[in-house]
Tab-separated table of N, CA and C in Angstrom:
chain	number	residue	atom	x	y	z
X	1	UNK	N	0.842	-1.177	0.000
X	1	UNK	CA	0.000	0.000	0.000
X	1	UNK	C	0.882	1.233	0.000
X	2	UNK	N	0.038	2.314	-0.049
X	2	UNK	CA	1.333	3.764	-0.169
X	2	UNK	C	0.816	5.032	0.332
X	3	UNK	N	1.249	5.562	0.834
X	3	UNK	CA	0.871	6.744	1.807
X	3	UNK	C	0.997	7.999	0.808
X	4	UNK	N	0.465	9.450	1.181
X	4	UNK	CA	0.812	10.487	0.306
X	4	UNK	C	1.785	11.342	1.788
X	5	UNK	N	2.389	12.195	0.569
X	5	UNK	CA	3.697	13.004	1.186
X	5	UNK	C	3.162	14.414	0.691
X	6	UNK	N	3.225	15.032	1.284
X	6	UNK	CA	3.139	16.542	1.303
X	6	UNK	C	4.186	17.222	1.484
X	7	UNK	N	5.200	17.492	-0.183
X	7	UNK	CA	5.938	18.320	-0.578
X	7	UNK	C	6.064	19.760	0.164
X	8	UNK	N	7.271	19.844	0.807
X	8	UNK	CA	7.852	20.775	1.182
X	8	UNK	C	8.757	21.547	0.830
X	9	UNK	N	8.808	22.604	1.410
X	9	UNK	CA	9.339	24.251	0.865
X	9	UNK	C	11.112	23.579	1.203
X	10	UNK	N	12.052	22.879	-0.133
X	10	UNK	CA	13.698	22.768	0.139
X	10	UNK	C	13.398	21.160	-0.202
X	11	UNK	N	12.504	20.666	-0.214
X	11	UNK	CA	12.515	19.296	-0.899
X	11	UNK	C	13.187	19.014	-2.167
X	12	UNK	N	13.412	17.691	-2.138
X	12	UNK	CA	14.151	17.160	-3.506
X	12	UNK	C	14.002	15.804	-3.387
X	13	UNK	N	14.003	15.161	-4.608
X	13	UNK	CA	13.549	13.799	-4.332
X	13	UNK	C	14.530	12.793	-4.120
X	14	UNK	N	16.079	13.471	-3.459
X	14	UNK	CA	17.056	12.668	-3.119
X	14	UNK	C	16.757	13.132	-1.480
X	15	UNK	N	16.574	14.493	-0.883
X	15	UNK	CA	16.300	14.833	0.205
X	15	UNK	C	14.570	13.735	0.886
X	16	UNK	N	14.196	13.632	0.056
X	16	UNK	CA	12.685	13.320	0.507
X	16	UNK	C	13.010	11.703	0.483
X	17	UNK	N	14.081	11.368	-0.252
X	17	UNK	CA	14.699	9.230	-0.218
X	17	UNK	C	15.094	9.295	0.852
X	18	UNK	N	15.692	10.342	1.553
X	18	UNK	CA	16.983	9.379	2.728
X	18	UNK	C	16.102	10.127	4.058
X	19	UNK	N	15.259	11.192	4.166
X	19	UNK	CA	14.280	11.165	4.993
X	19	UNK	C	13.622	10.131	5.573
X	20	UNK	N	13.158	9.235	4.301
X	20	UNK	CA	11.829	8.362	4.676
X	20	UNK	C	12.128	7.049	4.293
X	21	UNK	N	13.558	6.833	4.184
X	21	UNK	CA	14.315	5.653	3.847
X	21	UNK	C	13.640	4.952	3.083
X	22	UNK	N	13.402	5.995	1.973
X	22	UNK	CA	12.948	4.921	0.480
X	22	UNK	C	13.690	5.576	-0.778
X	23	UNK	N	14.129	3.999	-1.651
X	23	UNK	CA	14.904	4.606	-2.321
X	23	UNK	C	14.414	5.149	-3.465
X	24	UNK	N	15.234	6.240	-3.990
X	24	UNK	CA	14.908	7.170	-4.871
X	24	UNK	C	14.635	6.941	-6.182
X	25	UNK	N	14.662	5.600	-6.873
X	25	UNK	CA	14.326	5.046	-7.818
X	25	UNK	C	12.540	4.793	-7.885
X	26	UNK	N	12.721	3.869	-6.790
X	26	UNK	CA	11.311	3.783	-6.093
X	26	UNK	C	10.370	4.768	-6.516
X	27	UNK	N	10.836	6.208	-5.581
X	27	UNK	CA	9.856	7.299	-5.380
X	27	UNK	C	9.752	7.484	-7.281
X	28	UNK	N	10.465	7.729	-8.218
X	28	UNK	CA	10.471	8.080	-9.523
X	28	UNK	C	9.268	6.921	-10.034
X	29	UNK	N	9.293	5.604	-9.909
X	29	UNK	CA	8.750	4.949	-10.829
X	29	UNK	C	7.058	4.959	-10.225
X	30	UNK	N	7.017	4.744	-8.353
X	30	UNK	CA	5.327	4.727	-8.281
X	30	UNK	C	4.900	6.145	-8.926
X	31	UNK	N	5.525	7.278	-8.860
X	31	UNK	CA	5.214	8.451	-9.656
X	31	UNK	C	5.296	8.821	-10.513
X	32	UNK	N	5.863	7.850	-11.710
X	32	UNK	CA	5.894	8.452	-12.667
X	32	UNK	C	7.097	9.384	-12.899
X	33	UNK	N	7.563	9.579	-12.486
X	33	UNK	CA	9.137	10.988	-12.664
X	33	UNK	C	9.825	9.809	-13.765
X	34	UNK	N	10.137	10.967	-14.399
X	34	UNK	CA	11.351	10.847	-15.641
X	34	UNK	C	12.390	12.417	-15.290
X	35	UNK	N	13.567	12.278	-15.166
X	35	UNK	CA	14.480	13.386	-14.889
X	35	UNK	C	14.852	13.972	-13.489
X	36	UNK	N	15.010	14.798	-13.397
X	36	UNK	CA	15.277	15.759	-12.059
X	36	UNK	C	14.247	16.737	-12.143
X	37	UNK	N	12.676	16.535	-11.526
X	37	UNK	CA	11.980	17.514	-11.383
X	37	UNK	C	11.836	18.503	-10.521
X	38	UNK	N	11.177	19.793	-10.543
X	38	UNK	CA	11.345	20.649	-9.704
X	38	UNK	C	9.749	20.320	-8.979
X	39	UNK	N	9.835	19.722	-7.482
X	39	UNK	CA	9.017	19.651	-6.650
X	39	UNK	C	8.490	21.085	-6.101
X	40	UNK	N	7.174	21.121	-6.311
X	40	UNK	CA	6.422	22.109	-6.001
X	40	UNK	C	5.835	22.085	-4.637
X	41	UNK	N	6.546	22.847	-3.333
X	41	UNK	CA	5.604	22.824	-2.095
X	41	UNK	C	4.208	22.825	-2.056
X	42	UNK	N	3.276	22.022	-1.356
X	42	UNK	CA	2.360	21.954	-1.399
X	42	UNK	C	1.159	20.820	-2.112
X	43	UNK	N	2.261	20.426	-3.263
X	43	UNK	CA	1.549	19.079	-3.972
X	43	UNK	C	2.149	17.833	-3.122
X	44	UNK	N	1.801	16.804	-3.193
X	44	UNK	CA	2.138	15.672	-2.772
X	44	UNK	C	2.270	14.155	-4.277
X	45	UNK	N	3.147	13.564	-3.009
X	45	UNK	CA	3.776	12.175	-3.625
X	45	UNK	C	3.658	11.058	-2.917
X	46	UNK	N	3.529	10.556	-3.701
X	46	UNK	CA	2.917	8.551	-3.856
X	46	UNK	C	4.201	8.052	-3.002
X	47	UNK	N	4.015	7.680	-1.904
X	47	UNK	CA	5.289	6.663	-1.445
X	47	UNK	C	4.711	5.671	-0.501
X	48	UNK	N	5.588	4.652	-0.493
X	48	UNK	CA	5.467	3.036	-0.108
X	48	UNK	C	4.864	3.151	1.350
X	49	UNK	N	3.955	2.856	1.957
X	49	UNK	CA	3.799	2.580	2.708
X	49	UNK	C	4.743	1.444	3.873
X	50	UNK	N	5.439	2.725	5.379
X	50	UNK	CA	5.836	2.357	5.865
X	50	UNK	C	5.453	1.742	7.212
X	51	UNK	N	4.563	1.991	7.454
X	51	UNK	CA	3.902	1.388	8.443
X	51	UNK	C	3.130	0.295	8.838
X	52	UNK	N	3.238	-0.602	9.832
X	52	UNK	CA	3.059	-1.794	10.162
X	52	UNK	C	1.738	-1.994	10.213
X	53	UNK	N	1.501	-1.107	11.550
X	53	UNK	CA	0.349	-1.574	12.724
X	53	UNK	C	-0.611	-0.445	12.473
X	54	UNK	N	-0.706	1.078	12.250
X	54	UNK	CA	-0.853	2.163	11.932
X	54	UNK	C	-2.363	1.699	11.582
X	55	UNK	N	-2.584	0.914	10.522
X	55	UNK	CA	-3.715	0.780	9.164
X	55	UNK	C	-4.100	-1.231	9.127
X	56	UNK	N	-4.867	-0.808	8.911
X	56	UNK	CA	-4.822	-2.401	8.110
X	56	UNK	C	-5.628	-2.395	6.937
X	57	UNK	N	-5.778	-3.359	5.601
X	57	UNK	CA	-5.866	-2.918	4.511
X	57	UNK	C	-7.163	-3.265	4.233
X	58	UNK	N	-8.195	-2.750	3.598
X	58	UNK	CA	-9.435	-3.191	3.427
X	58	UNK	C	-9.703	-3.453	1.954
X	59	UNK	N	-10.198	-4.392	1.696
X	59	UNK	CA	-10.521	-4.685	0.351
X	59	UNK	C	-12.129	-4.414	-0.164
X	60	UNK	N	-12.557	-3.784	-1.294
X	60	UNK	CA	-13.697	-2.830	-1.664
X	60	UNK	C	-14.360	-4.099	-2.187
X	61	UNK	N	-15.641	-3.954	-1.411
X	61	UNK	CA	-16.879	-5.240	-2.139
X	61	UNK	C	-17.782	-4.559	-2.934
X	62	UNK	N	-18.106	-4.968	-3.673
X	62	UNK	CA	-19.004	-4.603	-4.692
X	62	UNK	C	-20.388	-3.741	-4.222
X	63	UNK	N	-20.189	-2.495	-4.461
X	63	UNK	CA	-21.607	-1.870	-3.582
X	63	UNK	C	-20.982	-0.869	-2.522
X	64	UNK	N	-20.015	-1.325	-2.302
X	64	UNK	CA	-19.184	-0.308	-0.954
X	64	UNK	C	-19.076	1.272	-1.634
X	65	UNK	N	-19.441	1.829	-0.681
X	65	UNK	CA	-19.195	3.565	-0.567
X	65	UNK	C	-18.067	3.789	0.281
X	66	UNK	N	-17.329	4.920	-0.001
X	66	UNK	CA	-16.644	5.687	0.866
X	66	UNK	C	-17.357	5.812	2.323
X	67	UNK	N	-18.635	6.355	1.834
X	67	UNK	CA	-19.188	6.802	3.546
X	67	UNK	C	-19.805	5.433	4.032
X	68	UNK	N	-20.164	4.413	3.726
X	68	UNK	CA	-20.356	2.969	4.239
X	68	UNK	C	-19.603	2.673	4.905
X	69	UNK	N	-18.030	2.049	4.209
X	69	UNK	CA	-16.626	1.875	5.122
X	69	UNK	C	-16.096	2.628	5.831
X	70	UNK	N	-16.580	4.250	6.150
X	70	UNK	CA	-16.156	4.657	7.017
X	70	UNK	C	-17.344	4.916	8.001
X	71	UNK	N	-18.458	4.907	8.064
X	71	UNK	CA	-19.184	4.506	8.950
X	71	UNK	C	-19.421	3.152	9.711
X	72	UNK	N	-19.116	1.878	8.889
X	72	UNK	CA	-18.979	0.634	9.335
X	72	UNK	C	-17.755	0.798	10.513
X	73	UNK	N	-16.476	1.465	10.115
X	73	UNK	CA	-15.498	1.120	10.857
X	73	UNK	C	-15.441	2.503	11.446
X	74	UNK	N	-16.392	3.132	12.093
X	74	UNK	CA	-16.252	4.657	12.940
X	74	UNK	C	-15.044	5.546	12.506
X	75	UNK	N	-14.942	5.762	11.377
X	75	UNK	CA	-14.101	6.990	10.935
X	75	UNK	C	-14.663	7.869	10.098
X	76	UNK	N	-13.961	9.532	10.504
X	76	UNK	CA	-14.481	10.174	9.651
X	76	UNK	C	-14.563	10.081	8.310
X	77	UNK	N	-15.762	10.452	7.595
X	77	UNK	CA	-15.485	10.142	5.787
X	77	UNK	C	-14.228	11.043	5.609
X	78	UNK	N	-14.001	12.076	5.840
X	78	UNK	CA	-12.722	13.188	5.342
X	78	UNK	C	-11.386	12.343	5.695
X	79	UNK	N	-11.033	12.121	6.792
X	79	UNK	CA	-9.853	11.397	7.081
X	79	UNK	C	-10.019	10.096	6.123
X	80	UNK	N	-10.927	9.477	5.833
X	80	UNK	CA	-10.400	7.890	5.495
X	80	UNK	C	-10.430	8.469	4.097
X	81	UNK	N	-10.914	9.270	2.856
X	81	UNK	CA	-10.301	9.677	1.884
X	81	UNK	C	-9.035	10.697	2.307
X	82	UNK	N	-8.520	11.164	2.874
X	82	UNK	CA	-7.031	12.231	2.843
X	82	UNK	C	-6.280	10.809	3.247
X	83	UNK	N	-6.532	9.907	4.146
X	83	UNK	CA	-5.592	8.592	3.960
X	83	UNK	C	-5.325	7.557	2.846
X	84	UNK	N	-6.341	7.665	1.807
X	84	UNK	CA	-6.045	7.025	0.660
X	84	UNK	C	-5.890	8.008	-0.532
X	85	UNK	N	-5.879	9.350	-0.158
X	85	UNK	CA	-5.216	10.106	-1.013
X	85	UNK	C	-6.506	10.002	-2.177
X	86	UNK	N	-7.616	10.141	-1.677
X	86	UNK	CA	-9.020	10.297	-2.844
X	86	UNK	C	-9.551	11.573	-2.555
X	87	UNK	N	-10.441	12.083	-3.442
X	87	UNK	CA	-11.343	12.807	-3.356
X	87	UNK	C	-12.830	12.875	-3.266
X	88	UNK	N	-13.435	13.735	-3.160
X	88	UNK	CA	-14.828	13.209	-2.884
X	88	UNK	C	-15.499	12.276	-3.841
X	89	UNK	N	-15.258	12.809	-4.729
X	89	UNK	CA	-15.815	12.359	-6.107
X	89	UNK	C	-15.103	10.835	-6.905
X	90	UNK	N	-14.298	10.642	-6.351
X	90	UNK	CA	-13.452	9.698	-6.546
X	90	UNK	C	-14.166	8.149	-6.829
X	91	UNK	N	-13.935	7.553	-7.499
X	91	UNK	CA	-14.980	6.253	-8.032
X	91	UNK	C	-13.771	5.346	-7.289
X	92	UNK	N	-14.487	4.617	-6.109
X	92	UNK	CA	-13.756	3.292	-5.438
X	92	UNK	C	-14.225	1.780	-6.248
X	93	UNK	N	-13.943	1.121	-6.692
X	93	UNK	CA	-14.267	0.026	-7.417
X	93	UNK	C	-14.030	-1.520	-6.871
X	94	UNK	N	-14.632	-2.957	-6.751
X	94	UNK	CA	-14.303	-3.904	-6.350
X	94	UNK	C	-12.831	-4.643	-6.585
X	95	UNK	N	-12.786	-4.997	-5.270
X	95	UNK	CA	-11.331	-5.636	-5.015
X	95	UNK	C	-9.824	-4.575	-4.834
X	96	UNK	N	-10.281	-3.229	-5.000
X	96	UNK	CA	-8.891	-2.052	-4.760
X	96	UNK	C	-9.040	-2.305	-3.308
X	97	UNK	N	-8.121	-2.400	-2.995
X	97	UNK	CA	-7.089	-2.220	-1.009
X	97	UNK	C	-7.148	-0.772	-0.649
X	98	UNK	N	-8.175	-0.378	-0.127
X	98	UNK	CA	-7.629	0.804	0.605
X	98	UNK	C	-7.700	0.853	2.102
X	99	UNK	N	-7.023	1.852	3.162
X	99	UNK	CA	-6.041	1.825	4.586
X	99	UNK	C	-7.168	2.431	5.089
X	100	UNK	N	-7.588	1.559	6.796
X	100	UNK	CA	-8.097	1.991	7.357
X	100	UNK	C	-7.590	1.788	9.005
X	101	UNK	N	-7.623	3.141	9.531
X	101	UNK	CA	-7.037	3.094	10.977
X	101	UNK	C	-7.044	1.934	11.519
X	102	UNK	N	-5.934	1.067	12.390
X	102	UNK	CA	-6.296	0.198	13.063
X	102	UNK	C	-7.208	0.365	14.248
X	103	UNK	N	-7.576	-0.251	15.098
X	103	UNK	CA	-8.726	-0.070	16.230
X	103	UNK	C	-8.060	0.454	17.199
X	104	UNK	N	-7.039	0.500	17.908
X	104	UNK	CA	-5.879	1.228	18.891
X	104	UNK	C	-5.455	2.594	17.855
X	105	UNK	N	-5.808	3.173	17.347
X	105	UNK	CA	-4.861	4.154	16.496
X	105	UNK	C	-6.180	5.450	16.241
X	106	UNK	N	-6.170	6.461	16.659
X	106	UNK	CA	-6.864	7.829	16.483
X	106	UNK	C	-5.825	8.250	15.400
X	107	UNK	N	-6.727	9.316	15.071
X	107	UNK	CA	-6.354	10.396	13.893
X	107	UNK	C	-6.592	11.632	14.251
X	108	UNK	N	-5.841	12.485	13.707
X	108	UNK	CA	-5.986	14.202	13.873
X	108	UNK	C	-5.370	14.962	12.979
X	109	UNK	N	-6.740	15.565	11.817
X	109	UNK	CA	-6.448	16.132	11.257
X	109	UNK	C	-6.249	17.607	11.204
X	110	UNK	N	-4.701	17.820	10.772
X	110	UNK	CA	-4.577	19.636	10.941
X	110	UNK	C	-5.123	20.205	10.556
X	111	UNK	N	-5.186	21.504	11.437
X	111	UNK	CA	-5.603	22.910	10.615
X	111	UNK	C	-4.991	24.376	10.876
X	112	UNK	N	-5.084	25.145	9.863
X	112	UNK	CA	-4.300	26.670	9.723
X	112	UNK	C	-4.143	26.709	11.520
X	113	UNK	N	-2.987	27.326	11.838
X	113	UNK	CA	-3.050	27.525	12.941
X	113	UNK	C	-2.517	26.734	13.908
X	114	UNK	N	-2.278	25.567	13.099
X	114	UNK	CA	-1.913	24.375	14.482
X	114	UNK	C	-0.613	23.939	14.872
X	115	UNK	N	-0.226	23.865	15.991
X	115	UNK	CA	1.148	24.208	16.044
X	115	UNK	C	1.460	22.162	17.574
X	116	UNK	N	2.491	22.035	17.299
X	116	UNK	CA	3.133	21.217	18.069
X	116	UNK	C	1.987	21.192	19.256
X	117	UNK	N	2.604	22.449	20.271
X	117	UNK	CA	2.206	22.883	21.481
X	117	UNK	C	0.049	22.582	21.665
X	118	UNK	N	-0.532	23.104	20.774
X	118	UNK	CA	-1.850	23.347	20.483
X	118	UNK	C	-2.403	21.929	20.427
X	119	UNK	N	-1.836	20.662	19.711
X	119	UNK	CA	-2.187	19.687	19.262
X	119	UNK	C	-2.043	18.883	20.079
X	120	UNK	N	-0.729	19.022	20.653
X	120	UNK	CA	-0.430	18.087	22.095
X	120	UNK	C	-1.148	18.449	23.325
X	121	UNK	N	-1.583	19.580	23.513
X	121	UNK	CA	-2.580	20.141	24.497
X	121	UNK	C	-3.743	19.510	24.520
X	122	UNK	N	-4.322	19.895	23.011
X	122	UNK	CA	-5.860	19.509	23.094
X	122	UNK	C	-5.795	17.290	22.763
X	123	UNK	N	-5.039	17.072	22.479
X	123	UNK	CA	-5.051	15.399	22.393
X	123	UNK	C	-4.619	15.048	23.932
X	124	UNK	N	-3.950	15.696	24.641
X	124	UNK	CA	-3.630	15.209	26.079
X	124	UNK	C	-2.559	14.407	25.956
X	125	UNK	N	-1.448	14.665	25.170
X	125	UNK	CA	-0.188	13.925	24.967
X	125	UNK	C	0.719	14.664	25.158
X	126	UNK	N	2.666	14.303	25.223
X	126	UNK	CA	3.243	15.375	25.294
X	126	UNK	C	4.014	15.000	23.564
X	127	UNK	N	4.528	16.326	23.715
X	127	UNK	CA	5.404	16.211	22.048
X	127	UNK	C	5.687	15.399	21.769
X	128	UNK	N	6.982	14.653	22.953
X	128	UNK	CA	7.726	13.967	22.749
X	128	UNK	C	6.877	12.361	22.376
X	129	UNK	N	5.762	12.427	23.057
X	129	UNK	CA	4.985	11.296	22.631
X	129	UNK	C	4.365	10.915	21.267
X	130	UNK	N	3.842	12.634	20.775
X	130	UNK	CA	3.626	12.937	19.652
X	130	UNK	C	4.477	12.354	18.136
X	131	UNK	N	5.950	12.944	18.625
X	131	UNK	CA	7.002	12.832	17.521
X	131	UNK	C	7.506	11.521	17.452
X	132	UNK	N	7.290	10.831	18.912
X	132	UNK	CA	7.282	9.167	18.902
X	132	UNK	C	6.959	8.577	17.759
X	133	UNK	N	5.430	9.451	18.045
X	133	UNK	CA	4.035	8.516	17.186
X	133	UNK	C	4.395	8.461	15.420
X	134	UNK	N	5.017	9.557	15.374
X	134	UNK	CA	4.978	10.317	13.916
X	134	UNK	C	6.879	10.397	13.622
X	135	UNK	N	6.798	9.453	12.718
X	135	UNK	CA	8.678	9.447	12.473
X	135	UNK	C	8.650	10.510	11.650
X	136	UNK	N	7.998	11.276	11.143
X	136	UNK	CA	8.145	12.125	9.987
X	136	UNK	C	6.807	13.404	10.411
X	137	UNK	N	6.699	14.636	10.830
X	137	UNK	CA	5.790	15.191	11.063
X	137	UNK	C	5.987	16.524	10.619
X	138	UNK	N	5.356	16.941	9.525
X	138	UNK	CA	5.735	18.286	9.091
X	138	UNK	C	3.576	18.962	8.987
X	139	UNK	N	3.729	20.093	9.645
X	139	UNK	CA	2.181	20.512	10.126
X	139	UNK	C	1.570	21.412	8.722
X	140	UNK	N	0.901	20.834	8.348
X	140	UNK	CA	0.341	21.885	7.497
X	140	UNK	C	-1.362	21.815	6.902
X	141	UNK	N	-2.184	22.316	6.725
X	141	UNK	CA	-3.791	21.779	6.351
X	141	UNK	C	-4.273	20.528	6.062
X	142	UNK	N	-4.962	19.523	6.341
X	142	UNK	CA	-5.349	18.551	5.549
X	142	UNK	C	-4.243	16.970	5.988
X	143	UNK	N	-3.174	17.762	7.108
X	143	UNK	CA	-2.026	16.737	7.363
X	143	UNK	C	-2.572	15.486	8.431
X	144	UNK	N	-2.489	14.157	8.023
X	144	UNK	CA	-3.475	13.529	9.794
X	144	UNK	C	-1.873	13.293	10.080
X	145	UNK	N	-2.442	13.271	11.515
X	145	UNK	CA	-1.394	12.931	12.529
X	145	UNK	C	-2.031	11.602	13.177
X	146	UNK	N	-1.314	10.951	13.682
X	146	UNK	CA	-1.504	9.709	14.537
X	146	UNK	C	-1.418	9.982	15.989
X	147	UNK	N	-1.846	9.382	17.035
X	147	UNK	CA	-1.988	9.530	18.275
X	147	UNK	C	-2.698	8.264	18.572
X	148	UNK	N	-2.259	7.585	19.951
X	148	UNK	CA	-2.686	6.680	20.867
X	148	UNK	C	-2.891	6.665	21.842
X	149	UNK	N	-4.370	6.789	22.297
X	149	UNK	CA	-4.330	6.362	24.152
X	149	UNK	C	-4.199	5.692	24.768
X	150	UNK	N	-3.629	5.684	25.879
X	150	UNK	CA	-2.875	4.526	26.695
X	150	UNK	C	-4.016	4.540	27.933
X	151	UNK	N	-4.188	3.344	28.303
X	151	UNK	CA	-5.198	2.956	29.478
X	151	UNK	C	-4.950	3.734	30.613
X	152	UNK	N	-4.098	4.618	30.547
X	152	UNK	CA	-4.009	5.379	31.942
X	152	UNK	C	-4.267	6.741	31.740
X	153	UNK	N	-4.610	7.011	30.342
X	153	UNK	CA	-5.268	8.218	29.684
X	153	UNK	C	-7.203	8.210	30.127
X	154	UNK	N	-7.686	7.118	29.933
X	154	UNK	CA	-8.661	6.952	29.542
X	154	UNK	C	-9.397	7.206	30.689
């Protein structure tokens, strides 16, 4: 499966390989790149899904909606398309794999304004738990973050 990346302001797609320890051939072929392109902040890129436990993969039955599978499995419709990188309008079809939170695993999606301090406040975590959660965390609109409560939260 493959996660989306949200291109940043000094990116390069040799800077964005040894970040996320995937190699740079890789990132060129699930995307399509031919050459040395100039990455535009703000668009995003197709890369391998690194995570284990995070998701587990759901396979589309014939008849399934976006808002079905994410009402069946209590997630927001917005988050479970920004996790498979769809849009509203987006035609899901039988037998495609798409990622849905595991049952231990919350989501939090950013917004203008949201900063480290703000996010870790209102989730009841500290940073450092935060940046645990998230090997890679750069804040910007539309970004989910991961977070877990621990039985002594609850």
């Amino acid at each position: 499966m493959f996660e989306i990346y949200r291109i940043m302001p000094g990116d390069s797609l040799e800077k964005i390989s040894v970040n996320l320890g995937i190699n740079v051939d890789e990132l060129r072929r699930i995307n399509g790149i031919i050459g040395d392109p100039i990455l535009i902040p703000g668009t995003n890129l197709i890369i391998p899904n690194r995570s284990n436990d995070t998701y587990i993969k759901y396979v589309v039955k014939r008849g399934d909606t976006i808002y079905d599978i994410a009402r069946r499995n209590n997630i927001d419709k917005r988050i479970l398309l920004l996790i498979n990188g769809l849009n509203e309008n987006d035609y899901i079809y039988p037998e495609q794999e798409i990622l849905i939170p595991s049952e231990n695993v919350s989501l939090y999606v950013t917004e203008d304004g949201d900063s480290l301090n703000s996010i870790s406040e209102n989730l009841g975590i500290t940073i450092t738990d935060m940046l645990r959660m998230n090997d890679t965390l750069f804040l910007s609109p539309d970004q989910i973050v991961v977070y877990r409560m621990n039985n002594s939260n609850l």
